[in-house]
């Protein structure tokens, strides 16, 4: 089934894209959530202008995020936590604490941008990936 996206949908497409999806996905998710509509000539014309505006905004945001990714490359977040003699933390260090520490250093990092496979539970140095855009993760 062909659907015209009225907003950006992760792993599917951007605003104004006409995508081919399964009928169940369209009927049960995209259409009820207001993420897509059935494409008509009038819909395509109306969204073409908005798509151009969004593309320009996405381009400037992407450039800003690329600069942030380069600045954050190799950044270190030192977080103090209580641990036992074996080096196991009494709690854990999560993405929120890492994001808070990086924000204190002047980086504009949201908690959702910190990619941790699981919370850190052991003392030591750990590499963490920061997701800035679809194509530019930064490790540090």
Coordinates of C-alpha atoms in Angstrom, one line a residue:
X1 CA 0.0 0.0 0.0
X2 CA 1.3 3.4 -0.9
X3 CA 1.4 6.0 1.9
X4 CA 2.4 9.7 1.8
X5 CA 4.3 10.5 5.0
X6 CA 3.1 13.7 6.7
X7 CA 6.0 13.6 9.3
X8 CA 9.4 12.0 9.5
X9 CA 9.1 8.3 10.5
X10 CA 12.3 6.7 11.8
X11 CA 13.6 3.8 9.6
X12 CA 10.8 4.5 7.0
X13 CA 11.1 7.9 5.4
X14 CA 10.9 11.7 5.7
X15 CA 8.0 14.1 5.4
X16 CA 6.6 14.1 1.9
X17 CA 8.0 10.7 0.9
X18 CA 5.7 8.2 -0.7
X19 CA 6.5 4.8 0.7
X20 CA 5.3 1.3 0.0
X21 CA 4.2 -0.5 3.2
X22 CA 2.1 -3.4 4.2
X23 CA -1.6 -2.8 4.3
X24 CA -1.8 -3.8 8.0
X25 CA 1.1 -1.4 9.0
X26 CA -0.7 1.4 7.1
X27 CA -4.2 0.7 8.5
X28 CA -3.2 -0.1 12.1
X29 CA -0.3 2.3 12.7
X30 CA 0.5 5.0 10.1
X31 CA -3.0 6.2 9.3
X32 CA -4.5 6.2 12.9
X33 CA -1.4 7.9 14.4
X34 CA -1.5 10.6 11.7
X35 CA 1.9 9.8 10.4
X36 CA 0.8 9.2 6.8
X37 CA -2.1 9.7 4.4
X38 CA -3.2 8.1 1.2
X39 CA -1.4 10.1 -1.6
X40 CA -3.5 12.2 -3.9
X41 CA -2.4 14.9 -6.3
X42 CA -3.7 17.7 -3.9
X43 CA -1.8 16.1 -1.0
X44 CA 1.4 15.9 -2.9
X45 CA 1.3 19.5 -3.9
X46 CA 0.5 20.7 -0.4
X47 CA 3.4 18.7 1.1
X48 CA 5.9 19.7 -1.5
X49 CA 6.3 23.2 -0.1
X50 CA 6.5 22.0 3.5
X51 CA 9.0 19.3 2.4
X52 CA 11.3 22.0 1.0
X53 CA 11.2 24.0 4.2
X54 CA 11.9 20.9 6.3
X55 CA 14.8 19.8 4.1
X56 CA 16.5 23.2 4.6
X57 CA 15.9 23.0 8.4
X58 CA 17.2 19.4 8.4
X59 CA 20.3 20.5 6.5
X60 CA 21.2 23.3 9.0
X61 CA 20.5 21.0 12.0
X62 CA 22.6 18.3 10.5
X63 CA 25.5 20.7 10.0
X64 CA 25.2 21.9 13.7
X65 CA 25.1 18.3 14.9
X66 CA 28.2 17.4 12.8
X67 CA 30.0 20.2 14.6
X68 CA 28.8 18.9 17.9
X69 CA 29.9 15.4 17.0
X70 CA 33.4 16.5 16.1
X71 CA 33.7 18.5 19.4
X72 CA 32.4 15.6 21.5
X73 CA 34.8 13.1 19.8
X74 CA 37.0 11.7 22.6
X75 CA 35.3 13.7 25.4
X76 CA 35.5 12.1 28.8
X77 CA 32.8 12.0 31.5
X78 CA 34.1 11.3 34.9
X79 CA 31.3 10.1 37.2
X80 CA 31.9 9.4 40.9
X81 CA 30.0 6.4 42.4
X82 CA 30.3 4.2 45.4
X83 CA 31.8 0.7 44.8
X84 CA 33.0 -2.3 46.7
X85 CA 36.6 -3.6 46.9
X86 CA 36.0 -5.8 43.8
X87 CA 35.2 -2.8 41.7
X88 CA 31.4 -3.4 41.4
X89 CA 29.2 -0.3 41.7
X90 CA 26.5 -0.4 44.4
X91 CA 24.2 1.1 41.7
X92 CA 24.9 1.7 38.1
X93 CA 25.8 4.6 35.8
X94 CA 23.2 5.2 33.1
X95 CA 22.8 7.3 30.0
X96 CA 21.1 10.1 32.0
X97 CA 24.2 10.6 34.3
X98 CA 26.5 10.5 31.3
X99 CA 24.4 13.1 29.5
X100 CA 24.2 15.3 32.6
X101 CA 28.0 15.2 33.0
X102 CA 28.6 16.1 29.3
X103 CA 26.1 19.0 29.5
X104 CA 28.1 20.3 32.5
X105 CA 31.1 20.3 30.2
X106 CA 29.2 22.5 27.7
X107 CA 27.9 19.8 25.2
X108 CA 24.2 19.9 24.1
X109 CA 23.6 16.2 24.7
X110 CA 20.2 14.6 25.3
X111 CA 19.9 11.4 27.3
X112 CA 18.4 9.7 24.2
X113 CA 21.6 10.4 22.3
X114 CA 23.8 8.4 24.7
X115 CA 23.8 4.8 23.4
X116 CA 24.5 2.3 26.2
X117 CA 23.9 -1.4 25.6
X118 CA 23.4 -1.8 29.3
X119 CA 24.1 0.4 32.4
X120 CA 27.7 0.6 33.6
X121 CA 28.1 -1.5 36.8
X122 CA 31.8 -1.8 37.1
X123 CA 34.6 0.8 38.0
X124 CA 36.8 1.6 35.1
X125 CA 37.0 3.3 31.7
X126 CA 34.1 2.6 29.3
X127 CA 33.5 3.7 25.7
X128 CA 30.1 5.2 25.0
X129 CA 28.6 6.0 21.7
X130 CA 26.7 9.2 21.2
X131 CA 24.1 9.3 18.4
X132 CA 23.9 12.7 16.8
X133 CA 22.3 11.8 13.4
X134 CA 21.4 8.8 11.4
X135 CA 24.9 8.5 9.9
X136 CA 27.3 10.1 12.4
X137 CA 27.7 8.3 15.7
X138 CA 30.6 9.6 17.8
X139 CA 32.6 7.4 20.3
X140 CA 34.4 8.7 23.3

